[in-house]
Each structure stands twice: as structure tokens, then as C-alpha cells.
Coordinates of C-alpha atoms in Angstrom, one line a residue:
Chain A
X134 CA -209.5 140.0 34.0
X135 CA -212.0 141.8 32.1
X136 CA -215.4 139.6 30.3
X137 CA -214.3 140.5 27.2
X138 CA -210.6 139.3 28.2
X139 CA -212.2 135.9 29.5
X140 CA -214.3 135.2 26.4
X141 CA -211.2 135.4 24.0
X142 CA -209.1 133.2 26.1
X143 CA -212.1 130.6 25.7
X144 CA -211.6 127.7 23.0
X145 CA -215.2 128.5 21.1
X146 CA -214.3 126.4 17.8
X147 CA -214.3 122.4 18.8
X148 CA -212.9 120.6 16.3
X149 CA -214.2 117.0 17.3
X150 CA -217.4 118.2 17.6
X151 CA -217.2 120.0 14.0
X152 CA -215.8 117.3 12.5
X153 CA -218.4 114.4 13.7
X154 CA -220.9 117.1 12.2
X155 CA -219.2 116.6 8.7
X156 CA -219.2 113.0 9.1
X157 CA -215.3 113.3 9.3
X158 CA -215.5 115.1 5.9
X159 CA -212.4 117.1 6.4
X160 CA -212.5 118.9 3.1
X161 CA -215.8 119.6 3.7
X162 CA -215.3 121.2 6.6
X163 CA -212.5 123.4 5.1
X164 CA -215.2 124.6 2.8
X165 CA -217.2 125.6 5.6
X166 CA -214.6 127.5 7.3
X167 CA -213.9 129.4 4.1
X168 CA -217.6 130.0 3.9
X169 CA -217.6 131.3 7.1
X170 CA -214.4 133.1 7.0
X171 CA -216.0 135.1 4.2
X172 CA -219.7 135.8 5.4
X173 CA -219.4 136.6 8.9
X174 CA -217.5 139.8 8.6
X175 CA -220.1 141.0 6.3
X176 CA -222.7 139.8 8.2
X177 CA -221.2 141.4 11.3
X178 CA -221.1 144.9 9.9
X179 CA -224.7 144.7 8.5
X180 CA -225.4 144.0 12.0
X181 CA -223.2 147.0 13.4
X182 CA -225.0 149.2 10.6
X183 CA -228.6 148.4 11.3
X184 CA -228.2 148.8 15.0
X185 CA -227.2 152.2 14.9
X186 CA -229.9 153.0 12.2
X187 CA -232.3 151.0 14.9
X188 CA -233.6 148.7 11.9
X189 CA -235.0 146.2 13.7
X190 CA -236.2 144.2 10.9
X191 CA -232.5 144.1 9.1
X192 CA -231.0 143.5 13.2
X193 CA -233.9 140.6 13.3
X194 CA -233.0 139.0 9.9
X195 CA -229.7 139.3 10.4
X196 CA -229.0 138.0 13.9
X197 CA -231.4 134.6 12.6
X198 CA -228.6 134.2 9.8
X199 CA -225.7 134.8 12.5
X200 CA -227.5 132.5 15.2
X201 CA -227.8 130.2 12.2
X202 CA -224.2 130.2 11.3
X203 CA -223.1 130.1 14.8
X204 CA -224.8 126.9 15.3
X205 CA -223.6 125.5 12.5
X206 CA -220.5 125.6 13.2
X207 CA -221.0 124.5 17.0
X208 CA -220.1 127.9 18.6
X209 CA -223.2 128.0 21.0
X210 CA -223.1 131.0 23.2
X211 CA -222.6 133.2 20.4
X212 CA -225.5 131.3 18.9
X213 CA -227.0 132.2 22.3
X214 CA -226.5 136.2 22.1
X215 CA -227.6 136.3 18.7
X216 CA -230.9 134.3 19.2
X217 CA -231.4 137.4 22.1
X218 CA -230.6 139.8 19.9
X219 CA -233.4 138.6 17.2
X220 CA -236.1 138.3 20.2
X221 CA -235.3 141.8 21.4
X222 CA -235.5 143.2 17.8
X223 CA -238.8 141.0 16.6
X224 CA -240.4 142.3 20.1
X225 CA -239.0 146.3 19.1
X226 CA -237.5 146.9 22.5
X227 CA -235.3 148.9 20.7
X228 CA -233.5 150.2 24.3
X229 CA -232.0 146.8 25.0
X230 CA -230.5 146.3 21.2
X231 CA -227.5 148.5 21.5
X232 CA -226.8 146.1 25.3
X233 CA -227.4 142.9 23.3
X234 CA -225.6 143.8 20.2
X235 CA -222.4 144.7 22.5
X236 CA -222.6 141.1 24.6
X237 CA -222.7 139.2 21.1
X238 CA -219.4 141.6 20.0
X239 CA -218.0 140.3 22.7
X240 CA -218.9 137.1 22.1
X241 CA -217.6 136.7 18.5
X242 CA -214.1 138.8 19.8
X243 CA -211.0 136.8 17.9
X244 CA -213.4 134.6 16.4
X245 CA -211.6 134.5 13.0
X246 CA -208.4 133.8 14.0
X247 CA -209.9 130.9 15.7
X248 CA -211.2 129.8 12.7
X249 CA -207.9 130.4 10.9
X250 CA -206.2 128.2 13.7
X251 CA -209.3 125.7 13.1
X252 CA -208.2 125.3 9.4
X253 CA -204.6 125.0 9.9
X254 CA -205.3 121.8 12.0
X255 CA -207.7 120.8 9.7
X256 CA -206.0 120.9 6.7
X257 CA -203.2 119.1 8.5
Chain B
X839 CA -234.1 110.6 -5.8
X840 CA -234.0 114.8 -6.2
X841 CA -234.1 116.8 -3.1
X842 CA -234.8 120.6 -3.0
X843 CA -232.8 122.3 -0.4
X844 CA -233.8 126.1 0.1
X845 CA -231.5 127.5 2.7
X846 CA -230.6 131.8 2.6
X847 CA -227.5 131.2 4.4
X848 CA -224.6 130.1 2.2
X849 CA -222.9 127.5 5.1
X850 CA -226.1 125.8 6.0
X851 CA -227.3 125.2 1.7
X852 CA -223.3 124.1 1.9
X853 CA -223.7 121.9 4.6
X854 CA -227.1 120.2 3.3
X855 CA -225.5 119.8 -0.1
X856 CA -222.4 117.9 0.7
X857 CA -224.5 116.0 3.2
X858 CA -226.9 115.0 1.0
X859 CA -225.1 114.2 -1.8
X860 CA -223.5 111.8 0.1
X861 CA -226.8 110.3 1.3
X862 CA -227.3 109.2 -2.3
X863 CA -229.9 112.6 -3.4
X864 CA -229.9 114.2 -6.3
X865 CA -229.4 118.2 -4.7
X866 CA -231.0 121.3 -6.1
X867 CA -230.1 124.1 -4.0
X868 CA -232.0 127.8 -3.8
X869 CA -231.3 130.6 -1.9
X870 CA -234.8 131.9 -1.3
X871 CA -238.4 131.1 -0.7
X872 CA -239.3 132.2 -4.5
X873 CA -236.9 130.1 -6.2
X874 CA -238.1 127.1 -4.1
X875 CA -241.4 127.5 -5.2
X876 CA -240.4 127.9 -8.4
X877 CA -238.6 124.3 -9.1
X878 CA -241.3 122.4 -6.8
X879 CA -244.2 123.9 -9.2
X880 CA -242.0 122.3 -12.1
X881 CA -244.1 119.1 -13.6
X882 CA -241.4 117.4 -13.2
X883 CA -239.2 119.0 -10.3
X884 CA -238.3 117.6 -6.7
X885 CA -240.7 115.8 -4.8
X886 CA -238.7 116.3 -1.9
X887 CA -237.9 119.3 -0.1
X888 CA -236.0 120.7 3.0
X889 CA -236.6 124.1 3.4
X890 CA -235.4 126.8 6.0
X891 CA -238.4 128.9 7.9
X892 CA -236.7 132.0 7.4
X893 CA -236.2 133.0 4.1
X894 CA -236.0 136.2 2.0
X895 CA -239.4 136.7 -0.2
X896 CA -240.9 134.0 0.7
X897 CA -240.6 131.8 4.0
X898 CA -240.9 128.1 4.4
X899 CA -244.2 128.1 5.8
X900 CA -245.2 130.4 2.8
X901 CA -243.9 128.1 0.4
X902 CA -246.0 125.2 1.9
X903 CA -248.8 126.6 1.6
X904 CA -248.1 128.0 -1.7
X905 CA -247.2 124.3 -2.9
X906 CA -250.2 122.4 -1.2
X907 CA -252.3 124.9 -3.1
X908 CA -251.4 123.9 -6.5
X909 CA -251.9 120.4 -5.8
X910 CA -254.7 121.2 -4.9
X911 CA -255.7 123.0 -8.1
X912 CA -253.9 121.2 -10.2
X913 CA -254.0 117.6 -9.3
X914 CA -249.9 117.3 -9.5
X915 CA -247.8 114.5 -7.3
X916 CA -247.2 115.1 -3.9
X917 CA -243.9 117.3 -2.3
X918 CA -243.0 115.9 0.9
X919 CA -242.1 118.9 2.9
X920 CA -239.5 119.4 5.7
X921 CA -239.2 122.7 7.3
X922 CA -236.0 123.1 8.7
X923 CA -235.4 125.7 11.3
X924 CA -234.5 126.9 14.9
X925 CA -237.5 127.4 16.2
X926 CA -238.2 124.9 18.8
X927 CA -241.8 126.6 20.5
X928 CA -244.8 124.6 20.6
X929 CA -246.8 127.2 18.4
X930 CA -244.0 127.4 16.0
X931 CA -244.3 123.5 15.2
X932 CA -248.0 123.9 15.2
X933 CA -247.7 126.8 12.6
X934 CA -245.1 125.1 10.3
X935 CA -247.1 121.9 10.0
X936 CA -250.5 123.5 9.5
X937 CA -248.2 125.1 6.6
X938 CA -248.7 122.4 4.9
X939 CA -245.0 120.7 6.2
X940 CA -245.0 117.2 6.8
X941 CA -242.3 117.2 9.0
X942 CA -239.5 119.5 10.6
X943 CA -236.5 119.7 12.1
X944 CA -234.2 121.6 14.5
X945 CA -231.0 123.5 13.6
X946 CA -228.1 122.3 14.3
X947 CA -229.2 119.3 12.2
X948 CA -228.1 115.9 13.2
X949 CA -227.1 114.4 10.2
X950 CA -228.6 110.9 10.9
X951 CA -231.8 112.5 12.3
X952 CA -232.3 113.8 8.9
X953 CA -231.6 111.0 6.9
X954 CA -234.2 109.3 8.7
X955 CA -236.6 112.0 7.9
X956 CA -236.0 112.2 4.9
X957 CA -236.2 108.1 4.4
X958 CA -240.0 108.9 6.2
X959 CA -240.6 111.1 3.3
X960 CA -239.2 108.6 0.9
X961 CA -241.8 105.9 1.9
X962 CA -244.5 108.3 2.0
X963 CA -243.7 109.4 -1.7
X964 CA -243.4 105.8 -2.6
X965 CA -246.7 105.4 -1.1
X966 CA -248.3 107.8 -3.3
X967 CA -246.7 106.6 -6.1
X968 CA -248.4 103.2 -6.0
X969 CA -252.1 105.0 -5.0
X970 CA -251.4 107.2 -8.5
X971 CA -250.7 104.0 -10.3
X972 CA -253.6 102.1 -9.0
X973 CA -255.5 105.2 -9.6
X974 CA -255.2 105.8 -13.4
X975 CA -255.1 101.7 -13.7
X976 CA -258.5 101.7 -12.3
X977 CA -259.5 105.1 -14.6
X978 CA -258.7 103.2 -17.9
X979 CA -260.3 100.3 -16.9
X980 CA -263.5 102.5 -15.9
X981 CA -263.2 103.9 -19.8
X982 CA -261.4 101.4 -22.0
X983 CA -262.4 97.9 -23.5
X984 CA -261.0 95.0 -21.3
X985 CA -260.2 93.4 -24.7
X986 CA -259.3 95.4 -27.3
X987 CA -258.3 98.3 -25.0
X988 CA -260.0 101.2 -26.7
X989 CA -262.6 103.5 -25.5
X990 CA -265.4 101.7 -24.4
X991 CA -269.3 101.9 -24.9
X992 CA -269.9 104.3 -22.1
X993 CA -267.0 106.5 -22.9
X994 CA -267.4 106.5 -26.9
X995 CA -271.0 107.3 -26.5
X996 CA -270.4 110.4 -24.3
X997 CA -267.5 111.1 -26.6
X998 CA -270.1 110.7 -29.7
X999 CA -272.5 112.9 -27.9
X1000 CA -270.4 116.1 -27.1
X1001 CA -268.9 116.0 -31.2
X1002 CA -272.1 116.0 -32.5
X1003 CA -272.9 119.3 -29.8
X1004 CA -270.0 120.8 -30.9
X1005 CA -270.5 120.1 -34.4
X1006 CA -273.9 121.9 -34.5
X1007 CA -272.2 124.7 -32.6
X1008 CA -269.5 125.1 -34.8
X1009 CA -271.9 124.2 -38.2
X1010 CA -269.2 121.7 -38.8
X1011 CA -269.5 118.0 -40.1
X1012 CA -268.8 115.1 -37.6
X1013 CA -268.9 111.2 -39.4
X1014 CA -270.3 108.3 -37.2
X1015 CA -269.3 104.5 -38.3
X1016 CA -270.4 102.0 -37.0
X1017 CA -269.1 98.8 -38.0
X1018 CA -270.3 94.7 -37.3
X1019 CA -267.8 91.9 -37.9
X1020 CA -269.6 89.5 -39.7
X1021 CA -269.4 85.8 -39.3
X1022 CA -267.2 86.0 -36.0
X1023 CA -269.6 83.6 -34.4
X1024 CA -268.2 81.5 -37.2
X1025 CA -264.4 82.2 -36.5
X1026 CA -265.4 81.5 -32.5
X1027 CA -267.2 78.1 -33.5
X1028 CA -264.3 76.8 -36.1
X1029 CA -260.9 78.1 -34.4
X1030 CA -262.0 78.8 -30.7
X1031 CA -263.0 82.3 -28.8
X1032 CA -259.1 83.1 -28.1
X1033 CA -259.0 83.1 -31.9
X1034 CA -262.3 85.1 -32.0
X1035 CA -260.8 87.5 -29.1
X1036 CA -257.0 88.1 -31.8
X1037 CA -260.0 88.7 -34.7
X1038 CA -261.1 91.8 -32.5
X1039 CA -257.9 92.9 -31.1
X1040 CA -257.0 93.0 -34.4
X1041 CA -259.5 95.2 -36.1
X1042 CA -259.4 97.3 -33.2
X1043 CA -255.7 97.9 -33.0
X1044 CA -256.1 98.2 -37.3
X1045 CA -258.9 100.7 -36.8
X1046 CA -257.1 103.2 -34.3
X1047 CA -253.9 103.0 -36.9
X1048 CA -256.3 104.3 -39.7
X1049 CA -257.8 107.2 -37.7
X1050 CA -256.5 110.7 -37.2
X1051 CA -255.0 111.6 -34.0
X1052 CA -258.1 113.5 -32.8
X1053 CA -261.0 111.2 -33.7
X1054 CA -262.4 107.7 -31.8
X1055 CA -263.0 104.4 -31.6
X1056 CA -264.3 102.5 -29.2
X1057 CA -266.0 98.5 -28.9
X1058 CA -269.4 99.6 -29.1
X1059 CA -270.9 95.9 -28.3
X1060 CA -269.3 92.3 -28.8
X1061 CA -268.4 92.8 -32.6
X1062 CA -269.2 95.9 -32.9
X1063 CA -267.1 99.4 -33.7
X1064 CA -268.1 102.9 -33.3
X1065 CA -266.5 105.0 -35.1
X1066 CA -266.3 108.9 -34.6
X1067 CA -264.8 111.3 -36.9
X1068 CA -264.6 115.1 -36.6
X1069 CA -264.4 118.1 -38.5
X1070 CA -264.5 116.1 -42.1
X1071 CA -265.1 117.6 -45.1
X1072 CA -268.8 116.4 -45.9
X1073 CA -268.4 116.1 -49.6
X1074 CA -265.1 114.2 -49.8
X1075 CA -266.8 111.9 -47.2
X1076 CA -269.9 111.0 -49.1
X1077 CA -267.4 110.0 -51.7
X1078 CA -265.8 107.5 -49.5
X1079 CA -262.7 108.7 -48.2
X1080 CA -263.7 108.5 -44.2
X1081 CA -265.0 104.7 -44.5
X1082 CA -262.5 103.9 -47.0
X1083 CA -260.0 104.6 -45.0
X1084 CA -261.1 102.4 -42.0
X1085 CA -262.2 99.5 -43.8
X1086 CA -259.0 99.2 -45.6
X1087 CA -257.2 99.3 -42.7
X1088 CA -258.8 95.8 -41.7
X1089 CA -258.8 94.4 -45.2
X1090 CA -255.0 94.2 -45.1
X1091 CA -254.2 90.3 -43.8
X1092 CA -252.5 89.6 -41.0
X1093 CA -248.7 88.7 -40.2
X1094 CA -247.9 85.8 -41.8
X1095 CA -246.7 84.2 -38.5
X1096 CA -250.1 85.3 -37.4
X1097 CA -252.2 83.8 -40.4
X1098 CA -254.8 81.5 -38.2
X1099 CA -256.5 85.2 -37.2
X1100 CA -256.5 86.4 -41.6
X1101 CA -259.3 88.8 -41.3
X1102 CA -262.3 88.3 -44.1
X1103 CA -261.7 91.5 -46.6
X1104 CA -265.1 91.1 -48.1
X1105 CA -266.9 91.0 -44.7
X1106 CA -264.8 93.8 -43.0
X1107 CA -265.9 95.8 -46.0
X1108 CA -269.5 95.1 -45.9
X1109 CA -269.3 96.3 -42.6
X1110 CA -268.0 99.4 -42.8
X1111 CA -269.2 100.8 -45.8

């Protein structure tokens, strides 16, 4: 079984642990899951974009958002990649991005279909 | 109370939102450093704030500063600051208090760790509430009249001085009254000082009513009024107009619920005049 294989099997969205965040605030939480339903594919492919233009200020500001996000929604070793991802770009080391930007695809793999699962049993 | 939250990302300003609405606050949400500035530098906008480091245009740090600066200039009430962000390094802390932050916090936010943050910042606001009271009660007693509550000697003097400077700048006219209340040793003997204290309150609160909006009065000893009048029209003044006007206002009698402090017509006029 391949990485990538391994980290799409993984359960990344926990519910109870989302839903204490919201103080049990289930519509709340849908909200959330809308919001990041919608940014996160943009986000993604400013990311994408400014890694292969090597803009390490856009791949900096735009990796702190995703880290943000991440956390947010309690997903922490995407959270992880994309905190590495902002260090390598604030620090320029410009060879490492394309390495780091890969491990934090792989990270967010089938991410969104999670999150579709995620508001199926939330809206339950 | 009103809360600023400044937050680029759309699901955090979400999250701090509902969150805080349901905490009891009044939210304001901005997407960027700017805007946050923008509302805090408002006379009367939030004296609370939660604000993300990393921001478009302006950072959180950037708007600390920016915000303790104008205080500073402008003597305006305190914003209780939290800087909200995922830094967790020593030197980050260091740098986002020296800001000008009060306080901070760590993403992911634990919802009851901020509420008692923010119920720090609460008290500390309250705080300074009180010290601004306490401070402009102790101003107008430093310039007003324990008794009659206008300006007093000190103030109406200095106030006399700089219309008659600006007057002879400006070749313009300035009037000085100054007005005795006869006989109110008379009203103290016969009816008692509190009576002889409503007698002054009186004419005082009689002589601000028949002033303009940017002249004085102020107790310039026990029974005496100083009256200051600018930019009058010298000749209409001479003709009485100016002390009319004041003297009249006291020659009226009092309520008639209030009759034991009637004021003497003939000796208010005398006295002004």
C-alpha cells in the first residue's frame, strides 16, 4: 500500500471533536463545512499556481490561511504540512517547496468528500 | 459589549462570530488589518478587539501599534487588544505584545479560553472606565464652582485673560460684567445660608440662561459674578443691551413653589448695570 493510498484510508475529519469546538452548534458547523467546501479548492490551486511560479510570498500567505483552516477544522497533520510549507517559503528555500507542496497534496487527498460525508451525518 | 473581530480567513471570522455572539458580544467582523483599524479609530467604535497576526495590508501587530498611537495623540478610551494567531515562539509573543496587544491567543482557539480572555479585557475596560470618570469628575471640580457649578475664579480669570488677548488681536470688542448681590448677607441672616446658597444657584443658573453659547460666567468671589462677553458690537452695548440682558434674567421671580428664594429686582439690577 502506497503513502498516498494510506492517508486516504485515514478518518482526517472527527466529528466529536468538531462538534465540542462548536459548542454542539450543529448548524453552525454545517456553515463551516460549507465555508470550507467552498474555499479550500481555491485556496488549493492558488497554492498549486504559486508553487510553480516559485512565489514564495503568495505560497507563504497562502499555506498560513490553509494551516489556519486546517486547524480549524481539527485536521492536524495537514495543518502540519502546511505550517512546513510556510517555513520553507518565509526562509526562500525554494528547492524543498515543490517536496513539501507534494506531502501536503497528499495530505489533503479525498479531503472533500470527507467533508461531504461529515455533513451528511451532521445534518442528520 | 461590541467586539471587533479581524480574521482574513472566511471560516475562522465565521467561527469567532457565531461564537461570540453567543457569548453575549455585540460582533463587527473585518477581513483585513485596514478595516480594523478603521472601526477601532471610530470615536465611538469597539473597545474590544480579537485580531488575527496575519492579515492582508495591515497585520495585527501593525494595527496595535497603529491604535496605541492614536491614543496616544489623541487622548481616546482604551482598545483592549487580543492578537490571535498560530504562532506559539517565544519572540513571536514578545513581538505581538510589545505591539501594543494586551493579550494573545493560540489557533485552534478553545472556546472557553477565550471567553475568559476576553472577560480579562472586560474588567480591564471597566477599570478604565471608572479612572475616566473619576478623572473628568476631579477636572470640573479643579475648574467649576462647588456651588453654583460654573466656571470658577481661577478658570474665568484665565478665560477673561485670553478674550481680552484675542480681542486686541482681532480689534474686536470683548464686554466684562461684573456683578455683587446686594444684601445677601441679609437673606443669610433672615432665612438661613441654605436659603443664601438657592439665592446664588439661582442667579447663577439665571445668568448662564441669558448668555450666548460662546461667552462666560463664572463665581468670581462669595456674591460675586464675572461676566465675559465676546465679539459684541460696542455701540449697541453702551446702549445696554449686554447688561440688560443679564440683569433681566435675575429680575424675573422665582417658581412660585420656590418663592422663599424671590430674588430682589432692584438690587440684582443695581448690580449689574
Amino acid at each position: 500500500m502506497d503513502k498516498a493510498h494510506s492517508v486516504s484510508q485515514a478518518s482526517r475529519v472527527n466529528l466529536p471533536e468538531l462538534l465540542s469546538r462548536v459548542d454542539n452548534d450543529r448548524e453552525l458547523l454545517l456553515d463551516l463545512l460549507t465555508v470550507f467546501k467552498e474555499e479550500f479548492p481555491r485556496l488549493l490551486q492558488t497554492l498549486h499556481r504559486a508553487v510553480a511560479l516559485q512565489d514564495m510570498k503568495q505560497i507563504s500567505m497562502v499555506s498560513h490561511t490553509l494551516k489556519g483552516m486546517l486547524l480549524n477544522m481539527a485536521i492536524p497533520r495537514a495543518a502540519t504540512a502546511a505550517a512546513l510549507l510556510e517555513r520553507l517559503a518565509q526562509e526562500e528555500t525554494k528547492t524543498s517547496v515543490p517536496e513539501a507542496f507534494a506531502a501536503f497534496e497528499m495530505e489533503v487527498q479525498g479531503l472533500l468528500p470527507e467533508m461531504q460525508t461529515c455533513m451528511g451525518e451532521v445534518s442528520r | 459589549l461590541r467586539i471587533l473581530v479581524a480574521d482574513d480567513e472566511r471560516l475562522s471570522r465565521r467561527l469567532l462570530e457565531r461564537t461570540l455572539e453567543r457569548a453575549g458580544y455585540e460582533v463587527m467582523a473585518v477581513e483585513n488589518g485596514r478595516l480594523a483599524f478603521e472601526q477601532l479609530n471610530q470615536p465611538d467604535g469597539p473597545r474590544l478587539a480579537l485580531l488575527d497576526w496575519v492579515m492582508p495590508e495591515l497585520d495585527g501587530p501593525g494595527v496595535g501599534r497603529a491604535v496605541r498611537r492614536q491614543q496616544e495623540q489623541r487622548e481616546q478610551s482604551y482598545v483592549y487588544i487580543v492578537l490571535l494567531t498560530s504562532k506559539e515562539s517565544k519572540e513571536d509573543i514578545v513581538t505581538g505584545l510589545e505591539s501594543g496587544a494586551d493579550d494573545y491567543l493560540t489557533k485552534p482557539f478553545d472556546v472557553d479560553e477565550l471567553k475568559a480572555r476576553l472577560r480579562t479585557g472586560e474588567r480591564i475596560l471597566h477599570l478604565e472606565g471608572r479612572l475616566v470618570e473619576a478623572r473628568e469628575m476631579m477636572r470640573f471640580k479643579a475648574t467649576h464652582d462647588a456651588l453654583t457649578s460654573i466656571w470658577n475664579r481661577g478658570v474665568i480669570v484665565d478665560l477673561l485673560g485670553r478674550e481680552l488677548a484675542r480681542s486686541q488681536r482681532e480689534s474686536g470688542c470683548t464686554i466684562v460684567l461684573l456683578g455683587d448681590v446686594d444684601h445677601l448677607k441679609s437673606v443669610n441672616d433672615t432665612h438661613g445660608h441654605l436659603v443664601g446658597d438657592e439665592v446664588l444657584k439661582e442667579i447663577a443658573r439665571r445668568l448662564l440662561l441669558s448668555i450666548r453659547s460662546y461667552d462666560f460666567v463664572g463665581r468670581y468671589g462669595g456674591e460675586e459674578f464675572l461676566l465675559v462677553l465676546n465679539n459684541c458690537n460696542p455701540q449697541s452695548a453702551i446702549r445696554g443691551g449686554a447688561c440688560g440682558g443679564a440683569s433681566e434674567g435675575c429680575e424675573q421671580p422665582a417658581n412660585a413653589d420656590r418663592d422663599w428664594s424671590r430674588t430682589s429686582q432692584h438690587e440684582l439690577r443695581r448690580a449689574l448695570e
